[in-house]
CSV table of C-alpha atoms in Angstrom, one decimal:
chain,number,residue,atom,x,y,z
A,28,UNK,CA,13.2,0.0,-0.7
A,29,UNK,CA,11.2,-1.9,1.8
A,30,UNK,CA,12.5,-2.2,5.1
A,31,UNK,CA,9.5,-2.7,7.5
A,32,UNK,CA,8.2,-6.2,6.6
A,33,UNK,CA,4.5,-7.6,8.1
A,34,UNK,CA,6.2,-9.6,10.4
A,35,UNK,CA,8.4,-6.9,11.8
A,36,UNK,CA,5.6,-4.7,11.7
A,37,UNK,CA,3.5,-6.7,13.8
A,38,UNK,CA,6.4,-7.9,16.5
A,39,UNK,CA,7.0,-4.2,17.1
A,40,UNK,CA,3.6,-2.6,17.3
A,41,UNK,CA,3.0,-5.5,20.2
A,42,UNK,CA,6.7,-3.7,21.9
A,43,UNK,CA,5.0,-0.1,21.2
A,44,UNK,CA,1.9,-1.0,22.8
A,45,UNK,CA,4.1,-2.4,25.8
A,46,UNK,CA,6.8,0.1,26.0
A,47,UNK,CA,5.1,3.1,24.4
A,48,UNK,CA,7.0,4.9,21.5
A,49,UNK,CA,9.2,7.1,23.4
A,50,UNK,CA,11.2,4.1,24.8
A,51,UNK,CA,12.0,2.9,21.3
A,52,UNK,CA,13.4,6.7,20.6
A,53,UNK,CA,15.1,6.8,23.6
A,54,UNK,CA,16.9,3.2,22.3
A,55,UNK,CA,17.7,4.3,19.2
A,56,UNK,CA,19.5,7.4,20.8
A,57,UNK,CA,21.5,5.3,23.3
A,58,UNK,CA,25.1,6.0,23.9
A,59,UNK,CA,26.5,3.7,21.7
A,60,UNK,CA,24.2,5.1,19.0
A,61,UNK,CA,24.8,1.9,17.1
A,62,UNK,CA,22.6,1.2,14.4
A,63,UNK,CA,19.7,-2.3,14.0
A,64,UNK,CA,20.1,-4.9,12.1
A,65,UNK,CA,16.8,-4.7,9.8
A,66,UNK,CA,17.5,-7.4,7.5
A,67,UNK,CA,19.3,-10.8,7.3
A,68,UNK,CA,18.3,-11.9,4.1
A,69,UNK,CA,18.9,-15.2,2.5
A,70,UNK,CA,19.0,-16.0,-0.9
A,71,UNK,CA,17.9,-19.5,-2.2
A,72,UNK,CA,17.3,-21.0,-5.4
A,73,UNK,CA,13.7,-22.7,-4.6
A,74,UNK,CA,12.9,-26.2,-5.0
A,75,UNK,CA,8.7,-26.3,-5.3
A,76,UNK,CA,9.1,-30.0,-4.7
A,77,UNK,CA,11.1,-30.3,-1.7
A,78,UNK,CA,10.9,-26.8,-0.2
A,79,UNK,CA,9.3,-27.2,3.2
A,80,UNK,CA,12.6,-29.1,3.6
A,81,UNK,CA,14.8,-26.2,2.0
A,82,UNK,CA,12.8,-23.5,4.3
A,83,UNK,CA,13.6,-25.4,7.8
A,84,UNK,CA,17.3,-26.0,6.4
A,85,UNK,CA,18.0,-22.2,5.7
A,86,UNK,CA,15.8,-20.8,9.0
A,87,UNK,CA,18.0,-22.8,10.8
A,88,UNK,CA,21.1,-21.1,9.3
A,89,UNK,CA,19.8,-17.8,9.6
A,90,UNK,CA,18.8,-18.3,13.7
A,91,UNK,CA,22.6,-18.8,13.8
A,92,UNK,CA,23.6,-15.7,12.0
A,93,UNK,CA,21.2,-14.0,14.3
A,94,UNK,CA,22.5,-15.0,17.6
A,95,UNK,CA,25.5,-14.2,16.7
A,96,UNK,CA,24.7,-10.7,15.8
A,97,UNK,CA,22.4,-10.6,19.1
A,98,UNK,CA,25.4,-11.7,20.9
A,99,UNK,CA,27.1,-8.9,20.0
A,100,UNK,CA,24.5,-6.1,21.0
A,101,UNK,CA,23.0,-5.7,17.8
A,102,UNK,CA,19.2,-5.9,17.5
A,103,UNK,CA,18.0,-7.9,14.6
A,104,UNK,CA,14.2,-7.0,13.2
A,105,UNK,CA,13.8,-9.7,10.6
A,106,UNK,CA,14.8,-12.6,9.2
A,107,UNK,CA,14.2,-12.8,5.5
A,108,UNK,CA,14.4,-15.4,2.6
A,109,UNK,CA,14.2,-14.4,-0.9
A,110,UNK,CA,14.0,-17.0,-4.1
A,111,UNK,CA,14.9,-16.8,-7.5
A,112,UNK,CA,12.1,-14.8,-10.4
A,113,UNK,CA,8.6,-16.9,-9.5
A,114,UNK,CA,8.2,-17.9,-12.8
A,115,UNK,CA,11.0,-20.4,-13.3
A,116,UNK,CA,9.9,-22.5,-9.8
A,117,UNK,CA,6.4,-22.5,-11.2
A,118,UNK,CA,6.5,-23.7,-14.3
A,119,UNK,CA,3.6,-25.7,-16.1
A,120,UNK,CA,1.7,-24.9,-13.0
A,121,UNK,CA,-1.5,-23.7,-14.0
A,122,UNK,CA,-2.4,-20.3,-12.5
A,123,UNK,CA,-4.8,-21.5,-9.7
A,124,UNK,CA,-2.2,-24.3,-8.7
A,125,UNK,CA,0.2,-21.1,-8.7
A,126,UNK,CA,-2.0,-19.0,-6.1
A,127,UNK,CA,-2.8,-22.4,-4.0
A,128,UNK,CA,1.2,-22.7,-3.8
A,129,UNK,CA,2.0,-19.6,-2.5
A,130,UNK,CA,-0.8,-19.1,-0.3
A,131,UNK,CA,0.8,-22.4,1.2
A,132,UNK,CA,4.0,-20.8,1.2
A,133,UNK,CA,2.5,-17.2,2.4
A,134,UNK,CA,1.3,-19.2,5.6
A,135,UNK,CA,4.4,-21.2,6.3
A,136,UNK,CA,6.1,-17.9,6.2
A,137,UNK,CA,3.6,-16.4,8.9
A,138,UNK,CA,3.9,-19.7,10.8
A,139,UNK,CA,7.9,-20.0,11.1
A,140,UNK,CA,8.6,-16.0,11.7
A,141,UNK,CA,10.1,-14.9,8.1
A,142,UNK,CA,9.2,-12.7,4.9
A,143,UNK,CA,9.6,-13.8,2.0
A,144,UNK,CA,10.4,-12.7,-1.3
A,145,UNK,CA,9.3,-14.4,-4.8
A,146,UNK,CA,11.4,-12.5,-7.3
A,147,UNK,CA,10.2,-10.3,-10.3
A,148,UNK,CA,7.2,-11.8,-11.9
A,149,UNK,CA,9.2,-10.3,-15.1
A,150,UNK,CA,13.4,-10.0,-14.3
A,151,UNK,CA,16.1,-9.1,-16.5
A,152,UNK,CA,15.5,-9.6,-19.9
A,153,UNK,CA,19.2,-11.4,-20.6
A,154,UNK,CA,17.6,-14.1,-17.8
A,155,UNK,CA,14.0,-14.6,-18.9
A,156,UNK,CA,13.3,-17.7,-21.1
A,157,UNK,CA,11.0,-15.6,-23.1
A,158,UNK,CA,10.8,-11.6,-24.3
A,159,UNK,CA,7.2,-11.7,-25.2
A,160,UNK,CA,5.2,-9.2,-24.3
A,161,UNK,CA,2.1,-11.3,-23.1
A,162,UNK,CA,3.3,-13.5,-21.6
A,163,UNK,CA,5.3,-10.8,-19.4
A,164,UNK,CA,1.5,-8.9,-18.8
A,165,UNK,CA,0.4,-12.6,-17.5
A,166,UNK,CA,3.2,-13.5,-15.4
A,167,UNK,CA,2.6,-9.2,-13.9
A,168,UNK,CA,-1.0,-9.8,-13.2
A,169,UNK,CA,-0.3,-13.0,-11.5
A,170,UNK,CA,2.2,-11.3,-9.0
A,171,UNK,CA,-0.3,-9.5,-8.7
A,172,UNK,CA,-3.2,-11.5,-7.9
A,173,UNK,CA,-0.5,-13.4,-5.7
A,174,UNK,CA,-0.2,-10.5,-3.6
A,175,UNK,CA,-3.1,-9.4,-3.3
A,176,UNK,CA,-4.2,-13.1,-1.6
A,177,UNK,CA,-1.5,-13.5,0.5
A,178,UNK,CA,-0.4,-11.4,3.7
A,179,UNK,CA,3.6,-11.3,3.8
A,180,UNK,CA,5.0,-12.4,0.2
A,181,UNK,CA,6.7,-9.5,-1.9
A,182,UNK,CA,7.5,-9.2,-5.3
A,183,UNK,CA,8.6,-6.8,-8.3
A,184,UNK,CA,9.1,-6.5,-11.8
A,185,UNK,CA,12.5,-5.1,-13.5
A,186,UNK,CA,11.6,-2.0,-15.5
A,187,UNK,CA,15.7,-1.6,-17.0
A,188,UNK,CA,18.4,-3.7,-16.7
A,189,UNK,CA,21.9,-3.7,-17.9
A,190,UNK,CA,20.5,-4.3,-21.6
A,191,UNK,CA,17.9,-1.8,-21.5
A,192,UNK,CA,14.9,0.0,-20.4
A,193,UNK,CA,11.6,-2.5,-20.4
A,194,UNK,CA,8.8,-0.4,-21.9
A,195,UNK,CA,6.5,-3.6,-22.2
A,196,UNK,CA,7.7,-4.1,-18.5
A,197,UNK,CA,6.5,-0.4,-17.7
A,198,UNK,CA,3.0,-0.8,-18.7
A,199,UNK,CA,2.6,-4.5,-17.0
A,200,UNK,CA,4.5,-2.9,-13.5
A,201,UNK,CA,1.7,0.0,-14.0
A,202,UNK,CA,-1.3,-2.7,-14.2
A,203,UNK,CA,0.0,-4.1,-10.9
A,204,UNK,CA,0.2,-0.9,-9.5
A,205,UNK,CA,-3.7,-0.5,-10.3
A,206,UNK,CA,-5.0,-3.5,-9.4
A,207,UNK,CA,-3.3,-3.9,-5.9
A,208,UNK,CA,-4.9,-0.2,-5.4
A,209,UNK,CA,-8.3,-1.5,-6.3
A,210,UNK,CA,-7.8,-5.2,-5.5
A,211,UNK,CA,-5.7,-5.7,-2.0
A,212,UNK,CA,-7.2,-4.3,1.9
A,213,UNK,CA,-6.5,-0.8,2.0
A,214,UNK,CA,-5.0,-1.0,-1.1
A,215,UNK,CA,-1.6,-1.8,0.9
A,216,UNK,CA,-0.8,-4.5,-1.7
A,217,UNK,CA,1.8,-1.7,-3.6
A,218,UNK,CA,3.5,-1.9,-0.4
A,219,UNK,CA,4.7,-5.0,-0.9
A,220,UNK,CA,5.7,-4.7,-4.6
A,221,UNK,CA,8.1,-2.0,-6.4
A,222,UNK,CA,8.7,-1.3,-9.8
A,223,UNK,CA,12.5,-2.1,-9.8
A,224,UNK,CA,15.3,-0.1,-12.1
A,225,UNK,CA,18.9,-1.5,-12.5
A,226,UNK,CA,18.6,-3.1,-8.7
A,227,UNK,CA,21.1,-5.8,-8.2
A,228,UNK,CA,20.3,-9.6,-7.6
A,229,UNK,CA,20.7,-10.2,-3.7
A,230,UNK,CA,19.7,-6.8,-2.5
A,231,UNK,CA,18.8,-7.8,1.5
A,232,UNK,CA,15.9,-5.1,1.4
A,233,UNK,CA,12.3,-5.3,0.3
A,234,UNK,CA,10.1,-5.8,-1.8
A,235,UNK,CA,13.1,-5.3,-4.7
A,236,UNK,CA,15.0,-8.2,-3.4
A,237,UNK,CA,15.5,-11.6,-5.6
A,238,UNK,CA,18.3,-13.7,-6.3
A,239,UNK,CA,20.5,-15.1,-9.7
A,240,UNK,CA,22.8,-17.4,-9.4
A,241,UNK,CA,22.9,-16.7,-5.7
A,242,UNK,CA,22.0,-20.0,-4.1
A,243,UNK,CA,23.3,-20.2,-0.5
A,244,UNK,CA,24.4,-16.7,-0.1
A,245,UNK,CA,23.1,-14.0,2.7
A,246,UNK,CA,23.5,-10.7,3.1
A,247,UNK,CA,22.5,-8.1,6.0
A,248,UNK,CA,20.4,-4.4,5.7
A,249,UNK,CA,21.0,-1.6,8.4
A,250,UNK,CA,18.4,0.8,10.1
A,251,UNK,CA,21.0,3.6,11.1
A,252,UNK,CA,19.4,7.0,10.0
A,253,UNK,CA,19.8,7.7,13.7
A,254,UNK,CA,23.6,6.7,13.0
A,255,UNK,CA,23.7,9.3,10.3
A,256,UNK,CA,21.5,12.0,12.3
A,257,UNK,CA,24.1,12.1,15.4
A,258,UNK,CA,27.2,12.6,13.0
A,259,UNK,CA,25.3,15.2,10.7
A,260,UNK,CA,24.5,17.0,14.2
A,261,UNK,CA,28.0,17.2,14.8
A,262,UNK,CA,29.0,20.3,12.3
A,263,UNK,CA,27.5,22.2,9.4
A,264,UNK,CA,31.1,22.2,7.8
A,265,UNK,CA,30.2,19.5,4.2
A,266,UNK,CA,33.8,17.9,4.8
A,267,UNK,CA,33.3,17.3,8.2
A,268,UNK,CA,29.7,16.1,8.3
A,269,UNK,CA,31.0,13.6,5.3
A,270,UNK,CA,34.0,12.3,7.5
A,271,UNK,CA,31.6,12.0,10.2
A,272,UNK,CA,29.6,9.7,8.4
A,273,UNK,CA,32.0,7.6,7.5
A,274,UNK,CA,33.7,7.5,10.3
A,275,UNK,CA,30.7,6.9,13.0
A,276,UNK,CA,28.8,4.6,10.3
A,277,UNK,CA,32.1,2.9,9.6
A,278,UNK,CA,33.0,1.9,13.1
A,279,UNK,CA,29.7,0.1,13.3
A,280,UNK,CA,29.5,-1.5,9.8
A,281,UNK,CA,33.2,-3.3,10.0
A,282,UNK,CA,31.5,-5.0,13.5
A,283,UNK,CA,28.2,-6.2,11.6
A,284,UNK,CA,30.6,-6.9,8.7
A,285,UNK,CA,33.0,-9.2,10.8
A,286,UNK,CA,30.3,-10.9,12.7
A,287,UNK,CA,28.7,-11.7,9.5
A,288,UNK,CA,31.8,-13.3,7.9
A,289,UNK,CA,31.9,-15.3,10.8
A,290,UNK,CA,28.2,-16.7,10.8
A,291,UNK,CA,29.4,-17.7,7.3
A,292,UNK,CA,32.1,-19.4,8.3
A,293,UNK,CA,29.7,-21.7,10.7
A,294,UNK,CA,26.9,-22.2,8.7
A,295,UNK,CA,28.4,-22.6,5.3
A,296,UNK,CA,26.7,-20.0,4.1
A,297,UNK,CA,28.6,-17.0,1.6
A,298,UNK,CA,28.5,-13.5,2.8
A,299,UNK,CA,27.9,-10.8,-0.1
A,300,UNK,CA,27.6,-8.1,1.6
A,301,UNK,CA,25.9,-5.0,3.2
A,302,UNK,CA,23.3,-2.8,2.3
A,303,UNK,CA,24.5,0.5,3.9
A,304,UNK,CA,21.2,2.5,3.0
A,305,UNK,CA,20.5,4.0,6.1
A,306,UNK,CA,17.0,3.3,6.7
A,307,UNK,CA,14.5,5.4,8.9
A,308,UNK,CA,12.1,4.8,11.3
A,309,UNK,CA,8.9,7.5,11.7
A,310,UNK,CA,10.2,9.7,14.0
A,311,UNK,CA,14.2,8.5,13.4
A,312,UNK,CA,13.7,11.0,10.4
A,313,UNK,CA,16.8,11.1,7.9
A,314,UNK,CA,14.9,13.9,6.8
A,315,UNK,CA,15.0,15.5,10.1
A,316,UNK,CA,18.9,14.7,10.0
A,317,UNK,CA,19.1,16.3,6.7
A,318,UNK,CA,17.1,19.3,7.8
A,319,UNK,CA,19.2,19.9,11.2
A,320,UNK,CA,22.4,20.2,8.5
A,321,UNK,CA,20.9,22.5,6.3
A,322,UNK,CA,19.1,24.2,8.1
A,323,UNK,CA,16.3,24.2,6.0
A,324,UNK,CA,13.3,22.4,5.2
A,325,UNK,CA,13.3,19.3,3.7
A,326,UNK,CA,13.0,20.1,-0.5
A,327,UNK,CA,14.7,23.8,-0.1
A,328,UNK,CA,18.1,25.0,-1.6
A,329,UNK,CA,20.9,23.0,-0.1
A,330,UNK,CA,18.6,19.1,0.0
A,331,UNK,CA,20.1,18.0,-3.0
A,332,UNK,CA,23.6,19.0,-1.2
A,333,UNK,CA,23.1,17.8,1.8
A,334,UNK,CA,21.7,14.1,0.0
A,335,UNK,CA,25.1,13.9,-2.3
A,336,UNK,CA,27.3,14.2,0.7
A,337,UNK,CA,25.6,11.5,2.9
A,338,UNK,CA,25.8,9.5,-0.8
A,339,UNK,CA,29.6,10.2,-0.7
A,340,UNK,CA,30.1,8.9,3.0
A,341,UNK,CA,28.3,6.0,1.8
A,342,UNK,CA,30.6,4.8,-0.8
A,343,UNK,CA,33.4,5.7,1.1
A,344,UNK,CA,33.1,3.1,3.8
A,345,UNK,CA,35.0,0.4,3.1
A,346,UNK,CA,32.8,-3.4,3.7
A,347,UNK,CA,31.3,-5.0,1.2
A,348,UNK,CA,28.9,-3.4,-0.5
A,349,UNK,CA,25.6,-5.0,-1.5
A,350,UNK,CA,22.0,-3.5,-3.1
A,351,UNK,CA,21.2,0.1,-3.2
A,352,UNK,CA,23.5,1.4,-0.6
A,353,UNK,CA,22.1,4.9,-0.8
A,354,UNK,CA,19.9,7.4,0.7
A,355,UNK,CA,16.3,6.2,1.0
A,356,UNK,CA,13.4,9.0,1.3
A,357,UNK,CA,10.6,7.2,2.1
A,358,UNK,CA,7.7,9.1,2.1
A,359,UNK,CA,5.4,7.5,4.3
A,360,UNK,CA,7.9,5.8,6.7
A,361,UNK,CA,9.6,8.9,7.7
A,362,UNK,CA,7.7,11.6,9.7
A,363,UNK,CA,9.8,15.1,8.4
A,364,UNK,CA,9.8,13.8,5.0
A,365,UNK,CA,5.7,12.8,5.6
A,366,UNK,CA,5.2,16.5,6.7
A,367,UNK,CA,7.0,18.4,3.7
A,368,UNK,CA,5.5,16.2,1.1
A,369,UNK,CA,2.3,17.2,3.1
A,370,UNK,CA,3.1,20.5,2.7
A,371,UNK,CA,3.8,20.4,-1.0
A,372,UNK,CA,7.7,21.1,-0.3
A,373,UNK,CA,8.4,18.1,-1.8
A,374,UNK,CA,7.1,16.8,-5.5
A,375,UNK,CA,7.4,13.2,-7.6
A,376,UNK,CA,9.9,15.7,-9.8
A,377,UNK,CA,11.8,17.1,-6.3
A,378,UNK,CA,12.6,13.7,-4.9
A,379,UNK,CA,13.5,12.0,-8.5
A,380,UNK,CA,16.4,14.9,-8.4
A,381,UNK,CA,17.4,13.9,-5.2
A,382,UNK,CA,17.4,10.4,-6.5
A,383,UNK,CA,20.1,11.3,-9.6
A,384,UNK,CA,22.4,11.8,-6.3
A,385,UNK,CA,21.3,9.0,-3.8
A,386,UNK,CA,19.1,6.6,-4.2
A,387,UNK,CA,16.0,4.8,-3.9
A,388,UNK,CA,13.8,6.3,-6.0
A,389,UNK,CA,10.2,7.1,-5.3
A,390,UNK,CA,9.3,5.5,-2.3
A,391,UNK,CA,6.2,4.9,-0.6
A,392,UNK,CA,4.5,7.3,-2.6
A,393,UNK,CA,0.4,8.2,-1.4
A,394,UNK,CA,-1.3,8.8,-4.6
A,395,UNK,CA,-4.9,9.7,-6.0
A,396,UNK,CA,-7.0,6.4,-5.6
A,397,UNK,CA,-8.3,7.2,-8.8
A,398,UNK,CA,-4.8,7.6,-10.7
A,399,UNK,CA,-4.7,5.7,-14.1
A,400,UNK,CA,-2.3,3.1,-15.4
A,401,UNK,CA,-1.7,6.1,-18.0
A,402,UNK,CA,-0.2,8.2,-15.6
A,403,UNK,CA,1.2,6.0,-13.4
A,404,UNK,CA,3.2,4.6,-16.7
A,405,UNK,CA,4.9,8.0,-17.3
A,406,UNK,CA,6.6,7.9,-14.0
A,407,UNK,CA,7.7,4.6,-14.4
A,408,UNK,CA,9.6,5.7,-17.3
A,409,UNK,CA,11.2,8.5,-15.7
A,410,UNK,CA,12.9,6.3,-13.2
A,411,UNK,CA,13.9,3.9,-15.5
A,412,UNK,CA,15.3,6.7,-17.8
A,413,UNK,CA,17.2,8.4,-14.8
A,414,UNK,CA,18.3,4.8,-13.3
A,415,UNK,CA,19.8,3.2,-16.7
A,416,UNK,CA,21.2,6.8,-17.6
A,417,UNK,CA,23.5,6.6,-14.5
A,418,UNK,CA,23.7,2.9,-14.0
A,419,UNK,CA,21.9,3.3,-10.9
A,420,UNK,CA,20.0,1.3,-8.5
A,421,UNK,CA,16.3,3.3,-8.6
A,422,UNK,CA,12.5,2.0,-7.7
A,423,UNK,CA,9.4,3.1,-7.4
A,424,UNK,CA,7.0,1.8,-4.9
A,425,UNK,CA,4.4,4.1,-5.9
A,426,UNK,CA,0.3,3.8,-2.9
A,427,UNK,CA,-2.9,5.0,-5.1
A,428,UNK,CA,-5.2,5.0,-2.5
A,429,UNK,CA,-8.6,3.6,-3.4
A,430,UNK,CA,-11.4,6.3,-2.2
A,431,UNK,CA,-8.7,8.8,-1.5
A,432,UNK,CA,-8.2,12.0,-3.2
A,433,UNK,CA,-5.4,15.0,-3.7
A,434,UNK,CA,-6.1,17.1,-0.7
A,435,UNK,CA,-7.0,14.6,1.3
A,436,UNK,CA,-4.9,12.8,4.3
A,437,UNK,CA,-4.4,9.0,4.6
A,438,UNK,CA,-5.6,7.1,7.0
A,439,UNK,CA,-3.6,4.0,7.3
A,440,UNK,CA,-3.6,2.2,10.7
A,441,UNK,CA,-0.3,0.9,10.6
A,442,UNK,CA,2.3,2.2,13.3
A,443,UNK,CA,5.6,2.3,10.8
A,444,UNK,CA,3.3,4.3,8.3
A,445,UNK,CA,3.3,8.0,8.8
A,446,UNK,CA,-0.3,9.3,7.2
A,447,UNK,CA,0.1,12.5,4.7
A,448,UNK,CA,-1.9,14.3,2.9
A,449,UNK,CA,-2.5,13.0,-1.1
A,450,UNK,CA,-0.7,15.5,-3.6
A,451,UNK,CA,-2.4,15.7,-6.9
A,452,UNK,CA,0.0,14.2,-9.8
A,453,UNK,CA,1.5,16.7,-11.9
C-alpha cells in the first residue's frame, strides 16, 4: 500500500527540482543496484496524555536505526510512527476535542520530520470493544473528517479479518471513500486512507499500517522494483528469472535485515521484520520490469505469470517476513502500469486477478468524481471476498476524482503521482 508519504514527497520534489529526475534514475540504476530503505516504521501504543513525551522518545530511537542503515550505504526516505486503532486513545473525547487533538498531532508530525499513522477507525472485529454498526459508521466518518483536516496523518478501516468479512465495515470504508473525494484538496484525502483486507498489525507501509499488542516494536519497507527489474532483465527462462530474484533481492535484504537487528540491539527496540513488497517509483516501473520479461504489455497473456513468479521469489527469501510482502501495482505511482490502465489494458477485474497471485490489491485507483458509495461498495466486497478466501493480505486505496470524468486525464501536481486517464467503472 502506501509508500510515498507527504513528507517524503515533499523532501524529494525539493532533490528533483535540484538534481532533475534523470539523476535520481541514474541512482537507482547504480552498480550496486541495491535497493532504498522507504520505511522505518515504529509501532507504539499511544499515550494521549503524555505523548509529546512518547514522540521525542521513539524519534530518537528511530534517528539511531537510521544512521545505522545510512552508515551502511542504504538511503532511508522516511521515518514513520504508527499507533494503535484511534479509537481506543480517544476515548470519551468528544468529536471536536478528537479533530483539535490530531490536528495538534498532524503538526507535530510536520514539525519533527515523521508520518504518522492512527490505526483503523474500525479494526478487527475480535479487538473492538463494540460490534455495533453505528457506532462503527461514526468512528468511519471521523477518520474521515480527521483526514480530511489534517496534511500527513493516515488511517484505514479493516474490511475482513481472521473472523470474517465486515459488510457493515464495507459500507462505512465506502462513505470515507466519498467524502474525502468531495471533502479533502484535490480530493487527495483517499490517498491517505485504504480499505484494508486481512492486513497484518505492524505492516511498515502506508496508509494500512497500525499496531496490536506491538508496543516498542519496528519494522523496515523496501523500494527495490529496480532490484527486481535488473534480475528479471537477466533471462526470459521462469526458473531463472525466479532464482534471480531471490538471489539479487536476497543478498540485499539479509544486509538491511542484519543492520536492523542490530539497531535493536542498541535502542531496545524489537525487530519484526521486513516488508519485501518491492515498491516502485514513476519511472522505476515494476511494470516495465514485468513487461521486459514477458515481452508483452502490461495486462496481456503471460502478466498473471510473470506476477506469480516474482510472488514466489518473494516468499522464498529467507528474513523475516512482515506485512504484505507481495507485488504492489500501483496505478498511479508507476508510469508503465499508469500508461496501460490508460490504455484500457488493464481493468478493476484485471488487476484483482493479478492480486489472487501477489498482492496489494487495488491501488491508487483514479476513478469517476461522480462514482457512488453504491458502487464503490461492490468493489470493496470483492477484495474482501478474494483476500479472506486466500488468507491474503489485500487493500484497496481506491481516487474518485471530484470534477473528473471516465475519459478524462488527471491532473494531479504531485511529482510521485503519474496522471492517467479516468476509466469508467464497469
Amino acid at each position: 500500500m502506501r509508500k510515498h508519504s507527504s513528507l517524503f514527497r515533499a523532501s524529494i520534489f525539493a532533490a528533483l527540482l535540484a538534481f532533475g529526475f534523470s539523476s535520481a534514475a541514474r541512482a537507482a540504476s547504480s552498480d550496486d543496484n541495491r535497493p532504498k530503505v522507504r520505511a522505518i516504521t515504529a509501532f507504539i501504543a499511544l499515550d494521549r496524555a503524555n505523548y509529546q513525551t512518547q514522540i521525542a522518545e521513539t524519534l530518537a530511537s528511530l534517528k539511531k536505526i537510521k544512521a545505522a542503515y545510512e552508515k551502511a550505504g542504504f538511503e532511508v526516505q522516511t521515518l514513520r510512527i504508527t499507533t494503535q486503532p484511534f479509537p481506543e486513545y480517544t476515548r470519551n473525547l468528544s468529536d471536536e476535542q478528537t479533530l483539535a487533538f490530531f490536528k495538534q498531532y498532524d503538526a507535530l508530525a510536520e514539525k519533527d520530520g515523521f508520518d504518522a499513522a492512527i490505526g483503523p477507525a474500525i479494526g478487527p472485529a475480535a479487538n473492538r470493544a463494540t460490534s455495533d454498526a453505528s457506532d462503527d459508521s461514526h468512528e468511519a466518518l471521523l477518520l474521515a473528517k480527521i483526514i480530511a483536516s489534517t496534511k500527513i496523518l493516515e488511517g484505514s478501516v479493516v474490511i475482513a479479518s481472521d473472523d470474517g468479512i465486515h459488510w457493515n465495515a464495507i459500507r462505512s470504508a465506502a462513505a470515507v471513500i466519498h467524502y474525502l473525494a468531495d471533502n479533502s484538496p484535490n480530493s487527495l484525502g483517499n490517498f491517505r486512507f485504504a480499505a484494508i483486507a486481512m492486513v497484518p498489525a505492524n505492516t511498515p507501509f502506508y496508509p494500512a499500517s497500525y499496531q496490536m499488542n506491538g508496543n516498542h516494536t519496528f519494522a523496515v519497507g523496501l523500494q527495490s522494483a529496480n532490484v527486481v527489474a535488473t534480475a528479471l532483465a537477466s533471462t526470459t527462462d521462469p526458473q531463472k528469472a525466479q532464482r534471480a530474484i531471490e538471489e539479487s533481492l536476497g543478498k540485499w535484504t539479509h544486509q538491511i535485515e542484519a543492520i536492523g537487528k542490530r539497531g535493536a540491539q542498541q535502542t531496545g527496540w524489537r525487530y519484526t521484520g521486513i516488508d519485501l513488497s518491492p515498491a516502485p517509483l514513476k519511472e522505476i516501473s515494476i511494470g516495465g520490469a514485468i513487461e521486459n520479461f514477458t515481452r508483452q504489455p502490461l495486462g496481456s497473456n503471460g502478466t498473471l505469470a510473470a506476477v506469480a513468479i516474482i510472488t514466489r521469489a518473494l516468499k522464498n527469501i529467507r528474513v523475516t517476513r512482515t506485512g504484505y510482502s507481495g507485488l504492489m501495482l500501483p496505478v498511479l505511482e508507476d508510469s508503465v502500469i499508469a500508461r496501460r490502465w490508460s490504455e484500457g489494458r488493464l481493468s478493476l477485474n484485471s488487476l484483482l486477478l493479478d492480486s489472487a497471485v501477489c498482492g496489494t490489491g487495488l491501488d491508487v485507483i483514479p476513478m469517476p468524481g461522480d462514482t457512488t458509495e453504491a458502487e464503490i461498495e461492490p468493489i470493496l466486497k470483492d477484495v474482501a471476498s478474494l483476500a479472506y478466501k486466500w488468507h491474503k493480505p489485500l487493500a484497496a486505496r481506491l481516487l474518485p476524482v471530484k470534477g473528473k470524468k471516465a475519459g478524462e486525464q488527471t491532473e494531479f501536481q504531485d511529482p510521485f503521482l503519474v496522471n492517467a486517464t479516468i476509466q469508467p467503472i464497469r
